[in-house]
Amino acid sequence: MRIVIVVGAADDDMLGLSKAMRGAFEPQSTGTAYLAPVDCIRGFDTKFFTHAPPTAANEELDAALHTLIVAMLDRDVPDATLTWLDAAAALVQSSQGRHKLIAFVADESAQRAIAPRAPRLARVQSNLIGRFGERALRPAALGLIVISESRRLLADATPDTREKRSKLFISHAKADGLPLALAIRSHLATIPHLQSFYDDTNLMLSSDWVADLESNVATSTVLILWTDAFETRPDCRKEALWASRYGCPTLVIDVRNGLVQRGSSLGLGSLPAVRLPDGNLIRAIHLALWAGLRGAVLARQVTELDRSGVLNGTSIRTLQRAPSLEALASIGDELRASEASGSEVLVFHPDPPLDEVSRQAMESAAASHGPIVRLVTIDEILRLHEGIR
């Protein structure tokens, strides 16, 4: 997966916005005032051009399995850049969903100036920069949209992904997490194509709210608001355990009070976490979306390895977070129910690889539920495949 940013603008503000937006998804960036630094995702990279890329549009697109082109334009976009983007738009539109192009334009006059010069690009829905909030927030807003659309592009190409759009499940205790949950939900509503799950709204007409709650956890990136009351609430505990069982991307927002805290009986302390002493909700949403993208990249890579025959037809499962005993027990129960408990199953999980002691302990625990489990990362499988060849 690759993001290609192409800037066609003479305006310094548009160029500055484009550069600042990169902080949302470039690991070498130190972040911005609102965005957090991110870690690397294997198989995901970015390219940035302030002019027409030197390679032909078809070569640039096909250099990755999936490419998302982000065009940043004003009315003075150079002819060469516009010609390249028009060719790229035509290729994207005939790619059957493999690639995508999104366009951000400075204003309506830029829209009108570009349309007659680039008829295929004009078919791409352009987004006015001014609709994305105050100037200081725009780099973060655009960055979140690009991450969300990257995940959606991957999910559309991954058959087993039940939820195509990015969805954040806000797990919280109403006793002390409600104001923060409502604030996050309100901000999520400003991001196009991004869904949030909030029980009071989404379960209003449910015939089986427990089953619906579990189903929505299983298809979401889970945002746990770790307040003082969270682990004392049975429903909160269920949601955290479901997230572990289904291997959902999970981010903890630690908002507990006090200088001394007890350990977590749910293992929340071992999950990626963020604190918000400055009230910056965007930081938490950013890291949650990044976790979701990491999981989507892994799921797409596993699908492609299986399709290409590298896995030799072995049963596979993909966890989009570090493996847990709950997840392995769930896989074992599933295989036993399908009378496949004696077969080997490869369980993929994100980097980093487990240390050998932890790996052996978890694989042995999984064996007590039936299947022969091998816990692996993409790198480990690729190294093994290279060794076999």
mmCIF file of C-alpha atoms in Angstrom:
data_model
loop_
_atom_site.group_PDB
_atom_site.id
_atom_site.type_symbol
_atom_site.label_atom_id
_atom_site.label_comp_id
_atom_site.label_asym_id
_atom_site.label_seq_id
_atom_site.Cartn_x
_atom_site.Cartn_y
_atom_site.Cartn_z
ATOM 1 C CA MET A 1 0.000 0.000 0.000
ATOM 2 C CA ARG A 2 1.351 3.397 -0.974
ATOM 3 C CA ILE A 3 0.153 6.972 -0.596
ATOM 4 C CA VAL A 4 1.323 9.334 -3.340
ATOM 5 C CA ILE A 5 0.813 13.022 -2.572
ATOM 6 C CA VAL A 6 0.960 15.305 -5.603
ATOM 7 C CA VAL A 7 0.913 19.049 -4.951
ATOM 8 C CA GLY A 8 -0.116 21.273 -7.835
ATOM 9 C CA ALA A 9 -0.193 24.693 -6.270
ATOM 10 C CA ALA A 10 1.641 27.994 -6.439
ATOM 11 C CA ASP A 11 0.170 29.077 -3.123
ATOM 12 C CA ASP A 12 2.510 28.708 -0.136
ATOM 13 C CA ASP A 13 -0.420 27.948 2.172
ATOM 14 C CA MET A 14 -1.420 24.900 0.135
ATOM 15 C CA LEU A 15 2.167 23.654 0.027
ATOM 16 C CA GLY A 16 2.540 24.170 3.783
ATOM 17 C CA LEU A 17 -0.733 22.360 4.426
ATOM 18 C CA SER A 18 0.386 19.439 2.256
ATOM 19 C CA LYS A 19 3.690 19.108 4.097
ATOM 20 C CA ALA A 20 2.041 19.329 7.514
ATOM 21 C CA MET A 21 -0.534 16.693 6.559
ATOM 22 C CA ARG A 22 2.278 14.191 5.955
ATOM 23 C CA GLY A 23 2.861 14.131 9.715
ATOM 24 C CA ALA A 24 -0.237 11.954 10.070
ATOM 25 C CA PHE A 25 1.252 8.953 8.288
ATOM 26 C CA GLU A 26 5.027 9.311 7.918
ATOM 27 C CA PRO A 27 6.946 7.509 10.685
ATOM 28 C CA GLN A 28 9.962 9.805 10.399
ATOM 29 C CA SER A 29 7.754 12.775 11.251
ATOM 30 C CA THR A 30 7.708 14.126 14.798
ATOM 31 C CA GLY A 31 3.977 14.748 14.504
ATOM 32 C CA THR A 32 2.341 18.159 14.747
ATOM 33 C CA ALA A 33 0.660 20.186 17.445
ATOM 34 C CA TYR A 34 -2.363 17.874 17.178
ATOM 35 C CA LEU A 35 -1.023 14.643 15.673
ATOM 36 C CA ALA A 36 1.135 12.055 17.390
ATOM 37 C CA PRO A 37 4.274 10.490 15.891
ATOM 38 C CA VAL A 38 3.482 7.111 14.320
ATOM 39 C CA ASP A 39 5.482 3.912 14.037
ATOM 40 C CA CYS A 40 6.282 2.031 10.851
ATOM 41 C CA ILE A 41 3.830 -0.298 9.151
ATOM 42 C CA ARG A 42 5.484 -2.988 7.072
ATOM 43 C CA GLY A 43 4.231 -2.804 3.490
ATOM 44 C CA PHE A 44 3.030 0.796 3.739
ATOM 45 C CA ASP A 45 4.903 3.859 2.507
ATOM 46 C CA THR A 46 4.433 7.360 1.102
ATOM 47 C CA LYS A 47 5.827 9.523 -1.694
ATOM 48 C CA PHE A 48 5.575 13.298 -1.982
ATOM 49 C CA PHE A 49 5.840 15.434 -5.140
ATOM 50 C CA THR A 50 5.587 19.195 -5.567
ATOM 51 C CA HIS A 51 5.443 18.743 -9.350
ATOM 52 C CA ALA A 52 4.419 16.056 -11.814
ATOM 53 C CA PRO A 53 6.013 12.735 -10.759
ATOM 54 C CA PRO A 54 8.883 11.750 -13.081
ATOM 55 C CA THR A 55 7.467 8.271 -13.716
ATOM 56 C CA ALA A 56 4.394 7.637 -15.852
ATOM 57 C CA ALA A 57 1.092 7.425 -14.010
ATOM 58 C CA ASN A 58 0.626 3.722 -14.772
ATOM 59 C CA GLU A 59 4.095 2.891 -13.455
ATOM 60 C CA GLU A 60 3.565 4.917 -10.292
ATOM 61 C CA LEU A 61 0.216 3.270 -9.595
ATOM 62 C CA ASP A 62 1.378 -0.266 -10.273
ATOM 63 C CA ALA A 63 4.485 0.048 -8.104
ATOM 64 C CA ALA A 64 2.284 -1.061 -5.187
ATOM 65 C CA LEU A 65 -0.578 -3.506 -4.819
ATOM 66 C CA HIS A 66 -2.805 -0.555 -3.882
ATOM 67 C CA THR A 67 -2.076 3.144 -4.383
ATOM 68 C CA LEU A 68 -3.952 6.112 -2.973
ATOM 69 C CA ILE A 69 -3.177 9.355 -4.817
ATOM 70 C CA VAL A 70 -3.837 12.548 -2.873
ATOM 71 C CA ALA A 71 -3.995 15.632 -5.111
ATOM 72 C CA MET A 72 -3.547 19.039 -3.434
ATOM 73 C CA LEU A 73 -4.513 21.718 -5.965
ATOM 74 C CA ASP A 74 -5.133 25.405 -6.490
ATOM 75 C CA ARG A 75 -6.133 27.240 -9.675
ATOM 76 C CA ASP A 76 -2.500 27.675 -10.772
ATOM 77 C CA VAL A 77 -1.676 23.970 -10.993
ATOM 78 C CA PRO A 78 0.997 23.521 -13.709
ATOM 79 C CA ASP A 79 -0.039 21.863 -16.976
ATOM 80 C CA ALA A 80 2.392 18.956 -16.552
ATOM 81 C CA THR A 81 1.057 18.140 -13.083
ATOM 82 C CA LEU A 82 -2.545 18.367 -14.244
ATOM 83 C CA THR A 83 -1.848 16.155 -17.265
ATOM 84 C CA TRP A 84 -0.249 13.532 -15.017
ATOM 85 C CA LEU A 85 -3.167 13.620 -12.572
ATOM 86 C CA ASP A 86 -5.701 13.384 -15.399
ATOM 87 C CA ALA A 87 -3.970 10.256 -16.691
ATOM 88 C CA ALA A 88 -3.850 8.850 -13.160
ATOM 89 C CA ALA A 89 -7.564 9.553 -12.686
ATOM 90 C CA ALA A 90 -8.389 7.595 -15.847
ATOM 91 C CA LEU A 91 -6.327 4.643 -14.632
ATOM 92 C CA VAL A 92 -7.880 4.741 -11.167
ATOM 93 C CA GLN A 93 -11.377 4.803 -12.636
ATOM 94 C CA SER A 94 -10.639 1.656 -14.658
ATOM 95 C CA SER A 95 -8.787 -0.177 -11.856
ATOM 96 C CA GLN A 96 -11.928 -1.828 -10.418
ATOM 97 C CA GLY A 97 -11.227 -0.496 -6.946
ATOM 98 C CA ARG A 98 -7.557 -1.431 -6.784
ATOM 99 C CA HIS A 99 -6.464 2.210 -6.623
ATOM 100 C CA LYS A 100 -8.065 5.452 -5.497
ATOM 101 C CA LEU A 101 -7.605 9.190 -6.038
ATOM 102 C CA ILE A 102 -8.885 11.905 -3.718
ATOM 103 C CA ALA A 103 -8.562 15.610 -4.450
ATOM 104 C CA PHE A 104 -8.441 18.629 -2.163
ATOM 105 C CA VAL A 105 -8.748 22.045 -3.805
ATOM 106 C CA ALA A 106 -8.127 25.517 -2.466
ATOM 107 C CA ASP A 107 -11.514 27.018 -3.366
ATOM 108 C CA GLU A 108 -14.389 26.989 -5.870
ATOM 109 C CA SER A 109 -12.466 29.094 -8.372
ATOM 110 C CA ALA A 110 -9.834 26.338 -8.468
ATOM 111 C CA GLN A 111 -12.551 23.759 -9.119
ATOM 112 C CA ARG A 112 -13.862 25.784 -12.054
ATOM 113 C CA ALA A 113 -10.383 26.380 -13.480
ATOM 114 C CA ILE A 114 -9.329 22.724 -13.288
ATOM 115 C CA ALA A 115 -12.432 21.017 -14.705
ATOM 116 C CA PRO A 116 -12.075 21.960 -18.414
ATOM 117 C CA ARG A 117 -8.332 21.254 -18.390
ATOM 118 C CA ALA A 118 -8.597 17.732 -16.944
ATOM 119 C CA PRO A 119 -11.874 15.983 -17.846
ATOM 120 C CA ARG A 120 -11.078 12.662 -16.131
ATOM 121 C CA LEU A 121 -9.830 14.396 -12.994
ATOM 122 C CA ALA A 122 -13.016 16.479 -13.025
ATOM 123 C CA ARG A 123 -14.957 13.243 -12.430
ATOM 124 C CA VAL A 124 -13.176 12.858 -9.088
ATOM 125 C CA GLN A 125 -15.165 14.532 -6.315
ATOM 126 C CA SER A 126 -13.006 17.451 -5.202
ATOM 127 C CA ASN A 127 -13.123 18.654 -1.603
ATOM 128 C CA LEU A 128 -12.838 22.309 -0.671
ATOM 129 C CA ILE A 129 -10.129 22.882 1.919
ATOM 130 C CA GLY A 130 -12.283 25.390 3.772
ATOM 131 C CA ARG A 131 -14.787 22.744 4.871
ATOM 132 C CA PHE A 132 -12.238 21.057 7.133
ATOM 133 C CA GLY A 133 -12.364 23.402 10.087
ATOM 134 C CA GLU A 134 -10.064 26.128 11.260
ATOM 135 C CA ARG A 135 -6.704 26.592 9.565
ATOM 136 C CA ALA A 136 -4.677 25.166 12.458
ATOM 137 C CA LEU A 137 -6.722 21.949 12.454
ATOM 138 C CA ARG A 138 -6.731 21.292 8.714
ATOM 139 C CA PRO A 139 -3.484 19.274 8.454
ATOM 140 C CA ALA A 140 -4.787 16.900 11.106
ATOM 141 C CA ALA A 141 -8.261 16.704 9.551
ATOM 142 C CA LEU A 142 -6.890 15.874 6.095
ATOM 143 C CA GLY A 143 -4.410 13.391 7.545
ATOM 144 C CA LEU A 144 -7.171 11.504 9.364
ATOM 145 C CA ILE A 145 -9.228 11.334 6.170
ATOM 146 C CA VAL A 146 -6.269 9.961 4.195
ATOM 147 C CA ILE A 147 -5.617 7.266 6.829
ATOM 148 C CA SER A 148 -9.301 6.340 6.913
ATOM 149 C CA GLU A 149 -9.524 6.136 3.112
ATOM 150 C CA SER A 150 -6.329 4.050 2.976
ATOM 151 C CA ARG A 151 -7.866 1.528 5.332
ATOM 152 C CA ARG A 152 -11.079 1.496 3.308
ATOM 153 C CA LEU A 153 -9.164 0.835 0.078
ATOM 154 C CA LEU A 154 -7.491 -2.175 1.693
ATOM 155 C CA ALA A 155 -10.686 -3.445 3.314
ATOM 156 C CA ASP A 156 -12.553 -3.345 0.008
ATOM 157 C CA ALA A 157 -9.939 -5.728 -1.420
ATOM 158 C CA THR A 158 -9.921 -8.098 1.584
ATOM 159 C CA PRO A 159 -12.835 -10.553 1.306
ATOM 160 C CA ASP A 160 -13.022 -11.466 5.009
ATOM 161 C CA THR A 161 -13.274 -7.864 6.200
ATOM 162 C CA ARG A 162 -16.869 -7.490 7.358
ATOM 163 C CA GLU A 163 -16.734 -3.738 7.962
ATOM 164 C CA LYS A 164 -15.345 -1.812 5.005
ATOM 165 C CA ARG A 165 -15.483 1.704 6.438
ATOM 166 C CA SER A 166 -13.331 2.671 9.414
ATOM 167 C CA LYS A 167 -15.400 2.322 12.568
ATOM 168 C CA LEU A 168 -14.375 3.218 16.114
ATOM 169 C CA PHE A 169 -16.138 1.501 19.000
ATOM 170 C CA ILE A 170 -16.062 3.792 22.045
ATOM 171 C CA SER A 171 -15.944 1.534 25.103
ATOM 172 C CA HIS A 172 -16.619 3.559 28.247
ATOM 173 C CA ALA A 173 -18.162 3.503 31.702
ATOM 174 C CA LYS A 174 -21.119 5.840 31.905
ATOM 175 C CA ALA A 175 -20.330 6.558 35.550
ATOM 176 C CA ASP A 176 -17.241 8.615 34.713
ATOM 177 C CA GLY A 177 -16.459 8.273 30.986
ATOM 178 C CA LEU A 178 -19.582 9.735 29.419
ATOM 179 C CA PRO A 179 -18.432 13.346 28.782
ATOM 180 C CA LEU A 180 -15.244 12.167 27.063
ATOM 181 C CA ALA A 181 -17.127 9.564 25.010
ATOM 182 C CA LEU A 182 -19.615 12.170 23.805
ATOM 183 C CA ALA A 183 -16.812 14.589 22.907
ATOM 184 C CA ILE A 184 -14.988 11.932 20.856
ATOM 185 C CA ARG A 185 -18.204 10.893 19.134
ATOM 186 C CA SER A 186 -18.942 14.508 18.248
ATOM 187 C CA HIS A 187 -15.501 14.965 16.700
ATOM 188 C CA LEU A 188 -15.729 11.699 14.752
ATOM 189 C CA ALA A 189 -18.898 12.995 13.120
ATOM 190 C CA THR A 190 -16.820 15.676 11.365
ATOM 191 C CA ILE A 191 -14.638 13.119 9.511
ATOM 192 C CA PRO A 192 -16.159 11.897 6.205
ATOM 193 C CA HIS A 193 -16.775 8.148 5.807
ATOM 194 C CA LEU A 194 -15.788 7.444 9.419
ATOM 195 C CA GLN A 195 -18.265 5.645 11.660
ATOM 196 C CA SER A 196 -18.479 5.457 15.422
ATOM 197 C CA PHE A 197 -20.437 2.996 17.528
ATOM 198 C CA TYR A 198 -22.163 4.431 20.557
ATOM 199 C CA ASP A 199 -24.547 2.166 22.439
ATOM 200 C CA ASP A 200 -27.328 4.613 23.320
ATOM 201 C CA THR A 201 -27.701 5.538 19.641
ATOM 202 C CA ASN A 202 -26.783 2.370 17.760
ATOM 203 C CA LEU A 203 -28.678 -0.084 19.975
ATOM 204 C CA MET A 204 -31.944 1.843 20.214
ATOM 205 C CA LEU A 205 -33.934 -0.728 18.187
ATOM 206 C CA SER A 206 -31.887 -3.838 18.948
ATOM 207 C CA SER A 207 -33.695 -7.154 19.498
ATOM 208 C CA ASP A 208 -30.586 -8.643 21.145
ATOM 209 C CA TRP A 209 -28.373 -5.854 22.403
ATOM 210 C CA VAL A 210 -25.704 -8.180 23.839
ATOM 211 C CA ALA A 211 -25.223 -9.967 20.504
ATOM 212 C CA ASP A 212 -25.260 -6.661 18.625
ATOM 213 C CA LEU A 213 -22.719 -5.208 21.034
ATOM 214 C CA GLU A 214 -20.376 -8.166 20.535
ATOM 215 C CA SER A 215 -20.790 -8.044 16.749
ATOM 216 C CA ASN A 216 -19.908 -4.358 16.654
ATOM 217 C CA VAL A 217 -16.822 -4.835 18.818
ATOM 218 C CA ALA A 218 -15.678 -7.616 16.470
ATOM 219 C CA THR A 219 -15.856 -5.336 13.406
ATOM 220 C CA SER A 220 -14.347 -2.169 14.906
ATOM 221 C CA THR A 221 -11.194 -0.539 16.079
ATOM 222 C CA VAL A 222 -11.849 -0.356 19.812
ATOM 223 C CA LEU A 223 -11.172 2.831 21.753
ATOM 224 C CA ILE A 224 -11.160 2.033 25.482
ATOM 225 C CA LEU A 225 -11.668 4.987 27.829
ATOM 226 C CA TRP A 226 -9.797 3.679 30.872
ATOM 227 C CA THR A 227 -11.414 5.620 33.668
ATOM 228 C CA ASP A 228 -11.450 4.711 37.363
ATOM 229 C CA ALA A 229 -14.807 2.952 36.985
ATOM 230 C CA PHE A 230 -14.107 1.088 33.731
ATOM 231 C CA GLU A 231 -12.954 -2.260 35.111
ATOM 232 C CA THR A 232 -15.709 -2.334 37.729
ATOM 233 C CA ARG A 233 -18.478 -2.379 35.095
ATOM 234 C CA PRO A 234 -19.522 -5.813 33.737
ATOM 235 C CA ASP A 235 -20.408 -4.486 30.275
ATOM 236 C CA CYS A 236 -17.077 -2.671 29.970
ATOM 237 C CA ARG A 237 -15.244 -5.841 30.922
ATOM 238 C CA LYS A 238 -17.186 -7.782 28.286
ATOM 239 C CA GLU A 239 -16.260 -5.266 25.601
ATOM 240 C CA ALA A 240 -12.560 -5.376 26.510
ATOM 241 C CA LEU A 241 -12.560 -9.189 26.497
ATOM 242 C CA TRP A 242 -14.400 -9.318 23.167
ATOM 243 C CA ALA A 243 -11.802 -6.983 21.665
ATOM 244 C CA SER A 244 -9.100 -9.361 22.902
ATOM 245 C CA ARG A 245 -10.957 -12.460 21.670
ATOM 246 C CA TYR A 246 -11.470 -11.111 18.155
ATOM 247 C CA GLY A 247 -8.001 -9.579 17.891
ATOM 248 C CA CYS A 248 -9.407 -6.115 17.194
ATOM 249 C CA PRO A 249 -7.074 -3.129 16.845
ATOM 250 C CA THR A 250 -7.328 -1.454 20.248
ATOM 251 C CA LEU A 251 -6.173 1.830 21.750
ATOM 252 C CA VAL A 252 -6.486 2.737 25.419
ATOM 253 C CA ILE A 253 -7.052 6.330 26.513
ATOM 254 C CA ASP A 254 -5.781 6.379 30.086
ATOM 255 C CA VAL A 255 -7.736 9.049 31.966
ATOM 256 C CA ARG A 256 -7.555 7.561 35.465
ATOM 257 C CA ASN A 257 -7.046 9.894 38.385
ATOM 258 C CA GLY A 258 -4.447 9.520 41.078
ATOM 259 C CA LEU A 259 -0.702 9.065 41.237
ATOM 260 C CA VAL A 260 -0.862 5.404 42.277
ATOM 261 C CA GLN A 261 -2.859 2.836 40.292
ATOM 262 C CA ARG A 262 -3.557 -0.875 40.665
ATOM 263 C CA GLY A 263 -2.694 -3.250 37.853
ATOM 264 C CA SER A 264 -5.338 -4.091 35.285
ATOM 265 C CA SER A 265 -7.124 -7.437 35.548
ATOM 266 C CA LEU A 266 -7.998 -7.035 31.847
ATOM 267 C CA GLY A 267 -4.409 -6.497 30.732
ATOM 268 C CA LEU A 268 -5.127 -2.920 29.643
ATOM 269 C CA GLY A 269 -1.673 -1.841 30.748
ATOM 270 C CA SER A 270 -0.059 -3.930 27.994
ATOM 271 C CA LEU A 271 -2.029 -2.293 25.166
ATOM 272 C CA PRO A 272 -1.014 0.795 23.154
ATOM 273 C CA ALA A 273 -2.152 3.792 25.163
ATOM 274 C CA VAL A 274 -2.372 7.556 25.034
ATOM 275 C CA ARG A 275 -2.983 10.244 27.647
ATOM 276 C CA LEU A 276 -4.735 13.532 26.997
ATOM 277 C CA PRO A 277 -3.573 16.043 29.625
ATOM 278 C CA ASP A 278 -4.082 18.825 27.068
ATOM 279 C CA GLY A 279 -7.545 17.629 26.001
ATOM 280 C CA ASN A 280 -6.355 16.884 22.453
ATOM 281 C CA LEU A 281 -8.900 14.320 21.240
ATOM 282 C CA ILE A 282 -7.410 14.353 17.741
ATOM 283 C CA ARG A 283 -4.290 12.627 19.053
ATOM 284 C CA ALA A 284 -6.336 9.677 20.294
ATOM 285 C CA ILE A 285 -8.438 9.422 17.128
ATOM 286 C CA HIS A 286 -5.269 9.605 15.024
ATOM 287 C CA LEU A 287 -3.577 6.729 16.863
ATOM 288 C CA ALA A 288 -6.766 4.643 16.799
ATOM 289 C CA LEU A 289 -7.089 5.087 13.029
ATOM 290 C CA TRP A 290 -3.400 4.232 12.630
ATOM 291 C CA ALA A 291 -3.947 1.010 14.590
ATOM 292 C CA GLY A 292 -6.877 0.200 12.302
ATOM 293 C CA LEU A 293 -4.750 0.856 9.219
ATOM 294 C CA ARG A 294 -1.982 -1.377 10.560
ATOM 295 C CA GLY A 295 -4.502 -4.183 10.985
ATOM 296 C CA ALA A 296 -5.951 -3.662 7.499
ATOM 297 C CA VAL A 297 -2.485 -3.753 5.895
ATOM 298 C CA LEU A 298 -1.756 -7.043 7.666
ATOM 299 C CA ALA A 299 -5.095 -8.587 6.664
ATOM 300 C CA ARG A 300 -4.540 -7.593 3.025
ATOM 301 C CA GLN A 301 -0.998 -8.995 3.038
ATOM 302 C CA VAL A 302 -2.200 -12.317 4.431
ATOM 303 C CA THR A 303 -4.946 -12.496 1.792
ATOM 304 C CA GLU A 304 -2.386 -11.892 -0.964
ATOM 305 C CA LEU A 305 0.044 -14.486 0.432
ATOM 306 C CA ASP A 306 -2.769 -17.029 0.523
ATOM 307 C CA ARG A 307 -3.888 -16.157 -3.015
ATOM 308 C CA SER A 308 -0.352 -16.468 -4.371
ATOM 309 C CA GLY A 309 0.115 -19.955 -2.912
ATOM 310 C CA VAL A 310 2.881 -19.060 -0.450
ATOM 311 C CA LEU A 311 0.871 -20.543 2.443
ATOM 312 C CA ASN A 312 0.240 -23.851 0.623
ATOM 313 C CA GLY A 313 -3.421 -23.977 1.568
ATOM 314 C CA THR A 314 -2.731 -23.945 5.319
ATOM 315 C CA SER A 315 -5.589 -22.754 7.525
ATOM 316 C CA ILE A 316 -5.028 -19.133 8.504
ATOM 317 C CA ARG A 317 -6.377 -16.625 10.973
ATOM 318 C CA THR A 318 -5.395 -12.977 11.325
ATOM 319 C CA LEU A 319 -5.292 -11.008 14.574
ATOM 320 C CA GLN A 320 -4.997 -7.261 14.160
ATOM 321 C CA ARG A 321 -3.297 -6.791 17.534
ATOM 322 C CA ALA A 322 -0.831 -8.752 19.654
ATOM 323 C CA PRO A 323 -2.118 -12.299 20.289
ATOM 324 C CA SER A 324 -3.876 -13.109 23.549
ATOM 325 C CA LEU A 325 -4.993 -16.299 25.253
ATOM 326 C CA GLU A 326 -8.615 -15.238 24.701
ATOM 327 C CA ALA A 327 -8.034 -14.985 20.951
ATOM 328 C CA LEU A 328 -6.283 -18.349 20.725
ATOM 329 C CA ALA A 329 -8.977 -20.032 22.809
ATOM 330 C CA SER A 330 -11.616 -18.593 20.496
ATOM 331 C CA ILE A 331 -9.775 -19.907 17.421
ATOM 332 C CA GLY A 332 -9.497 -23.324 19.066
ATOM 333 C CA ASP A 333 -13.195 -23.410 19.887
ATOM 334 C CA GLU A 334 -14.051 -22.422 16.315
ATOM 335 C CA LEU A 335 -11.892 -25.160 14.797
ATOM 336 C CA ARG A 336 -13.148 -27.779 17.228
ATOM 337 C CA ALA A 337 -16.726 -26.911 16.325
ATOM 338 C CA SER A 338 -15.866 -27.389 12.642
ATOM 339 C CA GLU A 339 -14.138 -30.732 13.374
ATOM 340 C CA ALA A 340 -10.802 -29.321 12.250
ATOM 341 C CA SER A 341 -9.196 -29.298 15.682
ATOM 342 C CA GLY A 342 -6.274 -31.514 14.680
ATOM 343 C CA SER A 343 -5.160 -29.362 11.777
ATOM 344 C CA GLU A 344 -2.406 -26.762 11.825
ATOM 345 C CA VAL A 345 -3.404 -23.127 11.708
ATOM 346 C CA LEU A 346 -1.157 -20.137 11.058
ATOM 347 C CA VAL A 347 -2.190 -17.220 13.255
ATOM 348 C CA PHE A 348 -0.797 -13.969 11.873
ATOM 349 C CA HIS A 349 -0.318 -10.988 14.151
ATOM 350 C CA PRO A 350 1.314 -7.545 13.729
ATOM 351 C CA ASP A 351 4.978 -6.881 14.425
ATOM 352 C CA PRO A 352 6.924 -7.280 16.593
ATOM 353 C CA PRO A 353 7.386 -11.061 16.728
ATOM 354 C CA LEU A 354 6.892 -12.702 20.111
ATOM 355 C CA ASP A 355 9.947 -13.757 22.069
ATOM 356 C CA GLU A 356 10.480 -17.505 22.006
ATOM 357 C CA VAL A 357 9.329 -18.135 25.586
ATOM 358 C CA SER A 358 6.068 -16.238 25.092
ATOM 359 C CA ARG A 359 5.472 -17.895 21.737
ATOM 360 C CA GLN A 360 5.922 -21.416 23.101
ATOM 361 C CA ALA A 361 3.719 -20.701 26.107
ATOM 362 C CA MET A 362 0.882 -19.332 23.969
ATOM 363 C CA GLU A 363 1.123 -22.103 21.374
ATOM 364 C CA SER A 364 1.041 -24.719 24.139
ATOM 365 C CA ALA A 365 -1.991 -23.060 25.706
ATOM 366 C CA ALA A 366 -3.723 -23.033 22.319
ATOM 367 C CA ALA A 367 -3.003 -26.745 21.859
ATOM 368 C CA SER A 368 -5.135 -27.485 24.927
ATOM 369 C CA HIS A 369 -8.099 -26.219 22.896
ATOM 370 C CA GLY A 370 -7.373 -28.504 19.970
ATOM 371 C CA PRO A 371 -5.514 -26.883 17.066
ATOM 372 C CA ILE A 372 -1.806 -26.921 16.348
ATOM 373 C CA VAL A 373 -1.109 -23.197 16.327
ATOM 374 C CA ARG A 374 1.868 -21.373 14.877
ATOM 375 C CA LEU A 375 2.038 -17.694 15.788
ATOM 376 C CA VAL A 376 3.767 -15.776 13.006
ATOM 377 C CA THR A 377 4.330 -12.350 11.518
ATOM 378 C CA ILE A 378 4.508 -11.539 7.811
ATOM 379 C CA ASP A 379 8.303 -11.163 7.977
ATOM 380 C CA GLU A 380 8.741 -14.580 9.589
ATOM 381 C CA ILE A 381 6.693 -16.307 6.889
ATOM 382 C CA LEU A 382 8.516 -14.480 4.085
ATOM 383 C CA ARG A 383 11.925 -15.409 5.527
ATOM 384 C CA LEU A 384 10.824 -19.036 5.808
ATOM 385 C CA HIS A 385 9.518 -18.991 2.231
ATOM 386 C CA GLU A 386 12.799 -17.541 0.938
ATOM 387 C CA GLY A 387 14.690 -20.260 2.806
ATOM 388 C CA ILE A 388 12.545 -22.995 1.256
ATOM 389 C CA ARG A 389 13.075 -21.636 -2.248
#
